[in-house]
mmCIF file of C-alpha atoms in Angstrom:
data_model
loop_
_atom_site.group_PDB
_atom_site.id
_atom_site.type_symbol
_atom_site.label_atom_id
_atom_site.label_comp_id
_atom_site.label_asym_id
_atom_site.label_seq_id
_atom_site.Cartn_x
_atom_site.Cartn_y
_atom_site.Cartn_z
ATOM 1 C CA UNK A 1 104.415 123.243 95.026
ATOM 2 C CA UNK A 2 103.255 119.863 93.774
ATOM 3 C CA UNK A 3 100.906 117.867 96.003
ATOM 4 C CA UNK A 4 100.491 114.085 95.939
ATOM 5 C CA UNK A 5 97.263 112.642 97.356
ATOM 6 C CA UNK A 6 96.835 108.902 97.813
ATOM 7 C CA UNK A 7 93.264 107.707 97.254
ATOM 8 C CA UNK A 8 92.102 104.534 98.993
ATOM 9 C CA UNK A 9 88.756 102.995 98.041
ATOM 10 C CA UNK A 10 86.930 100.852 100.588
ATOM 11 C CA UNK A 11 85.115 98.749 97.994
ATOM 12 C CA UNK A 12 86.716 96.064 95.851
ATOM 13 C CA UNK A 13 83.776 95.723 93.464
ATOM 14 C CA UNK A 14 84.691 96.623 89.875
ATOM 15 C CA UNK A 15 81.530 98.701 89.419
ATOM 16 C CA UNK A 16 81.779 100.373 92.814
ATOM 17 C CA UNK A 17 80.319 103.853 92.934
ATOM 18 C CA UNK A 18 83.022 104.810 95.453
ATOM 19 C CA UNK A 19 85.646 103.698 92.957
ATOM 20 C CA UNK A 20 83.900 105.828 90.340
ATOM 21 C CA UNK A 21 83.961 108.738 92.790
ATOM 22 C CA UNK A 22 87.726 108.187 93.234
ATOM 23 C CA UNK A 23 88.184 108.064 89.449
ATOM 24 C CA UNK A 24 86.325 111.364 89.261
ATOM 25 C CA UNK A 25 88.702 112.830 91.852
ATOM 26 C CA UNK A 26 91.695 111.805 89.731
ATOM 27 C CA UNK A 27 90.177 113.627 86.742
ATOM 28 C CA UNK A 28 89.191 116.694 88.783
ATOM 29 C CA UNK A 29 92.571 117.234 90.442
ATOM 30 C CA UNK A 30 93.746 120.756 89.721
ATOM 31 C CA UNK A 31 97.096 121.504 88.137
ATOM 32 C CA UNK A 32 99.848 120.853 90.648
ATOM 33 C CA UNK A 33 97.878 118.155 92.443
ATOM 34 C CA UNK A 34 98.232 114.486 91.582
ATOM 35 C CA UNK A 35 95.813 111.910 92.953
ATOM 36 C CA UNK A 36 97.071 108.336 92.872
ATOM 37 C CA UNK A 37 94.354 105.706 93.064
ATOM 38 C CA UNK A 38 95.926 102.783 94.927
ATOM 39 C CA UNK A 39 95.102 99.577 93.077
ATOM 40 C CA UNK A 40 96.297 96.815 95.417
ATOM 41 C CA UNK A 41 94.036 96.761 98.477
ATOM 42 C CA UNK A 42 92.531 93.381 97.523
ATOM 43 C CA UNK A 43 95.956 91.767 97.834
ATOM 44 C CA UNK A 44 96.843 93.240 101.235
ATOM 45 C CA UNK A 45 96.322 90.488 103.848
ATOM 46 C CA UNK A 46 94.526 91.210 107.087
ATOM 47 C CA UNK A 47 96.876 92.953 109.458
ATOM 48 C CA UNK A 48 98.747 90.483 111.636
ATOM 49 C CA UNK A 49 101.653 91.645 113.760
ATOM 50 C CA UNK A 50 103.336 88.281 113.146
ATOM 51 C CA UNK A 51 103.600 89.224 109.448
ATOM 52 C CA UNK A 52 104.782 92.755 110.181
ATOM 53 C CA UNK A 53 108.420 91.885 110.819
ATOM 54 C CA UNK A 54 111.555 92.882 108.950
ATOM 55 C CA UNK A 55 111.876 90.687 105.889
ATOM 56 C CA UNK A 56 108.389 89.233 106.337
ATOM 57 C CA UNK A 57 106.036 92.062 105.374
ATOM 58 C CA UNK A 58 103.880 90.883 102.448
ATOM 59 C CA UNK A 59 104.690 92.589 99.139
ATOM 60 C CA UNK A 60 101.196 94.098 98.849
ATOM 61 C CA UNK A 61 101.533 95.729 102.272
ATOM 62 C CA UNK A 62 104.989 97.022 101.328
ATOM 63 C CA UNK A 63 103.533 98.543 98.149
ATOM 64 C CA UNK A 64 100.750 100.215 100.175
ATOM 65 C CA UNK A 65 103.252 101.648 102.649
ATOM 66 C CA UNK A 66 105.517 102.870 99.858
ATOM 67 C CA UNK A 67 102.614 104.627 98.127
ATOM 68 C CA UNK A 68 101.617 106.182 101.453
ATOM 69 C CA UNK A 69 105.186 107.316 102.023
ATOM 70 C CA UNK A 70 105.160 109.216 98.732
ATOM 71 C CA UNK A 71 101.855 110.914 99.589
ATOM 72 C CA UNK A 72 101.476 114.375 101.079
ATOM 73 C CA UNK A 73 97.833 113.692 101.975
ATOM 74 C CA UNK A 74 95.128 111.039 101.771
ATOM 75 C CA UNK A 75 91.598 110.898 100.408
ATOM 76 C CA UNK A 76 89.572 107.884 101.491
ATOM 77 C CA UNK A 77 86.402 106.782 99.711
ATOM 78 C CA UNK A 78 84.180 104.866 102.088
ATOM 79 C CA UNK A 79 81.047 102.919 101.299
ATOM 80 C CA UNK A 80 78.972 101.731 104.233
ATOM 81 C CA UNK A 81 78.575 98.044 105.018
ATOM 82 C CA UNK A 82 76.120 97.205 107.782
ATOM 83 C CA UNK A 83 76.337 100.711 109.165
ATOM 84 C CA UNK A 84 80.106 100.892 109.450
ATOM 85 C CA UNK A 85 83.483 101.020 107.684
ATOM 86 C CA UNK A 86 84.429 98.231 105.296
ATOM 87 C CA UNK A 87 87.007 95.634 106.315
ATOM 88 C CA UNK A 88 89.252 96.484 103.353
ATOM 89 C CA UNK A 89 89.471 100.157 104.326
ATOM 90 C CA UNK A 90 89.985 99.401 108.018
ATOM 91 C CA UNK A 91 92.715 96.929 107.080
ATOM 92 C CA UNK A 92 94.518 99.589 105.029
ATOM 93 C CA UNK A 93 94.348 101.965 107.989
ATOM 94 C CA UNK A 94 95.725 99.225 110.257
ATOM 95 C CA UNK A 95 98.696 98.481 107.984
ATOM 96 C CA UNK A 96 99.482 102.175 107.538
ATOM 97 C CA UNK A 97 99.285 102.879 111.273
ATOM 98 C CA UNK A 98 102.171 100.478 111.927
ATOM 99 C CA UNK A 99 104.853 99.987 113.011
ATOM 100 C CA UNK A 100 103.813 101.636 116.260
ATOM 101 C CA UNK A 101 105.118 105.184 116.418
ATOM 102 C CA UNK A 102 105.766 105.356 112.666
ATOM 103 C CA UNK A 103 102.271 105.784 111.198
ATOM 104 C CA UNK A 104 102.243 106.768 107.517
ATOM 105 C CA UNK A 105 99.420 109.165 108.423
ATOM 106 C CA UNK A 106 101.375 111.246 110.925
ATOM 107 C CA UNK A 107 101.586 114.872 109.905
ATOM 108 C CA UNK A 108 99.456 114.400 106.815
ATOM 109 C CA UNK A 109 95.934 115.684 106.186
ATOM 110 C CA UNK A 110 93.233 113.112 105.488
ATOM 111 C CA UNK A 111 89.664 113.533 104.261
ATOM 112 C CA UNK A 112 86.984 110.856 104.096
ATOM 113 C CA UNK A 113 84.184 111.012 101.545
ATOM 114 C CA UNK A 114 81.908 108.532 99.880
ATOM 115 C CA UNK A 115 78.613 107.398 98.561
ATOM 116 C CA UNK A 116 76.175 104.709 99.600
ATOM 117 C CA UNK A 117 72.772 103.427 98.627
ATOM 118 C CA UNK A 118 71.097 104.672 101.815
ATOM 119 C CA UNK A 119 69.571 108.057 102.420
ATOM 120 C CA UNK A 120 72.570 109.379 104.371
ATOM 121 C CA UNK A 121 75.306 108.458 101.881
ATOM 122 C CA UNK A 122 77.451 106.439 104.275
ATOM 123 C CA UNK A 123 77.985 109.021 107.007
ATOM 124 C CA UNK A 124 78.259 106.397 109.764
ATOM 125 C CA UNK A 125 81.050 104.587 107.947
ATOM 126 C CA UNK A 126 82.797 107.850 107.171
ATOM 127 C CA UNK A 127 82.621 108.862 110.839
ATOM 128 C CA UNK A 128 84.075 105.484 111.864
ATOM 129 C CA UNK A 129 86.886 105.905 109.326
ATOM 130 C CA UNK A 130 87.660 109.382 110.689
ATOM 131 C CA UNK A 131 87.793 107.960 114.219
ATOM 132 C CA UNK A 132 90.205 105.162 113.215
ATOM 133 C CA UNK A 133 92.353 107.595 111.228
ATOM 134 C CA UNK A 134 92.614 110.008 114.147
ATOM 135 C CA UNK A 135 93.740 107.226 116.435
ATOM 136 C CA UNK A 136 96.221 106.144 113.732
ATOM 137 C CA UNK A 137 97.875 109.574 113.840
ATOM 138 C CA UNK A 138 96.241 111.308 110.885
ATOM 139 C CA UNK A 139 95.277 114.934 110.849
ATOM 140 C CA UNK A 140 91.654 114.340 109.966
ATOM 141 C CA UNK A 141 89.983 117.194 108.114
ATOM 142 C CA UNK A 142 86.723 116.767 109.998
ATOM 143 C CA UNK A 143 84.986 119.676 108.289
ATOM 144 C CA UNK A 144 85.770 118.354 104.805
ATOM 145 C CA UNK A 145 82.878 116.038 104.038
ATOM 146 C CA UNK A 146 80.982 114.632 101.092
ATOM 147 C CA UNK A 147 78.303 111.971 101.549
ATOM 148 C CA UNK A 148 76.301 111.206 98.438
ATOM 149 C CA UNK A 149 73.074 109.285 99.149
ATOM 150 C CA UNK A 150 71.176 107.007 96.787
ATOM 151 C CA UNK A 151 74.225 105.915 94.799
ATOM 152 C CA UNK A 152 72.519 103.014 93.034
ATOM 153 C CA UNK A 153 69.918 105.333 91.541
ATOM 154 C CA UNK A 154 71.996 108.505 91.219
ATOM 155 C CA UNK A 155 74.893 106.817 89.416
ATOM 156 C CA UNK A 156 72.894 104.183 87.505
ATOM 157 C CA UNK A 157 73.519 105.910 84.202
ATOM 158 C CA UNK A 158 75.807 108.790 85.159
ATOM 159 C CA UNK A 159 79.432 108.585 86.252
ATOM 160 C CA UNK A 160 80.096 110.891 89.237
ATOM 161 C CA UNK A 161 82.469 113.028 87.145
ATOM 162 C CA UNK A 162 79.493 113.846 84.872
ATOM 163 C CA UNK A 163 77.212 114.772 87.793
ATOM 164 C CA UNK A 164 77.699 118.541 87.995
ATOM 165 C CA UNK A 165 76.723 118.834 91.654
ATOM 166 C CA UNK A 166 78.882 115.918 92.843
ATOM 167 C CA UNK A 167 81.839 116.934 90.672
ATOM 168 C CA UNK A 168 81.704 120.468 92.064
ATOM 169 C CA UNK A 169 81.565 119.234 95.665
ATOM 170 C CA UNK A 170 84.376 116.742 95.053
ATOM 171 C CA UNK A 171 86.546 119.460 93.503
ATOM 172 C CA UNK A 172 86.020 121.537 96.664
ATOM 173 C CA UNK A 173 87.107 118.581 98.796
ATOM 174 C CA UNK A 174 90.270 118.160 96.724
ATOM 175 C CA UNK A 175 91.036 121.875 97.027
ATOM 176 C CA UNK A 176 90.644 121.724 100.830
ATOM 177 C CA UNK A 177 92.923 118.683 101.094
ATOM 178 C CA UNK A 178 95.518 120.294 98.826
ATOM 179 C CA UNK A 179 95.412 123.541 100.827
ATOM 180 C CA UNK A 180 95.905 121.624 104.094
ATOM 181 C CA UNK A 181 99.228 120.157 102.934
ATOM 182 C CA UNK A 182 102.061 122.006 104.594
ATOM 183 C CA UNK A 183 99.816 123.502 107.266
ATOM 184 C CA UNK A 184 99.715 120.330 109.335
ATOM 185 C CA UNK A 185 102.094 120.191 112.296
ATOM 186 C CA UNK A 186 104.102 116.966 112.046
ATOM 187 C CA UNK A 187 104.015 116.057 115.719
#
């Protein structure tokens, strides 16, 4: 069985350590698992129900929904801004949770991981993302966690894929997400 995981990164910065963590996940995906790193979150406008009408949905939001529709599972990479989830990641969750009753997350496992400069690695933001995802209909894998603290120092000269400890933990996360596909009850 082939598994498709859609990766969403909550930072738009080119040198983002969360983006690097997502790139590492793409490289670490085992045979039979494909991780697609969605590249268009910067173009997705803030969710507005007035835009979310037949024939009026912005192309970037359509592309996000189409990518989500192809996915069997999701892996979100969340930095922490002011102690919470980033606007870009929350916006993606909002677009994918609509239209009401047709969430792209329904029946699909989702894990939230990330890295941040602080000593806790972004756990508050990751918890907020899990909360929003659960409300949006996702099957949140609450026990599948990875919070890497001190990103600015830890990844100053080393890409996460070359950090043996982080790469090993990230590979475990991917394996858990992959194993959860097909075990989730599509309510």
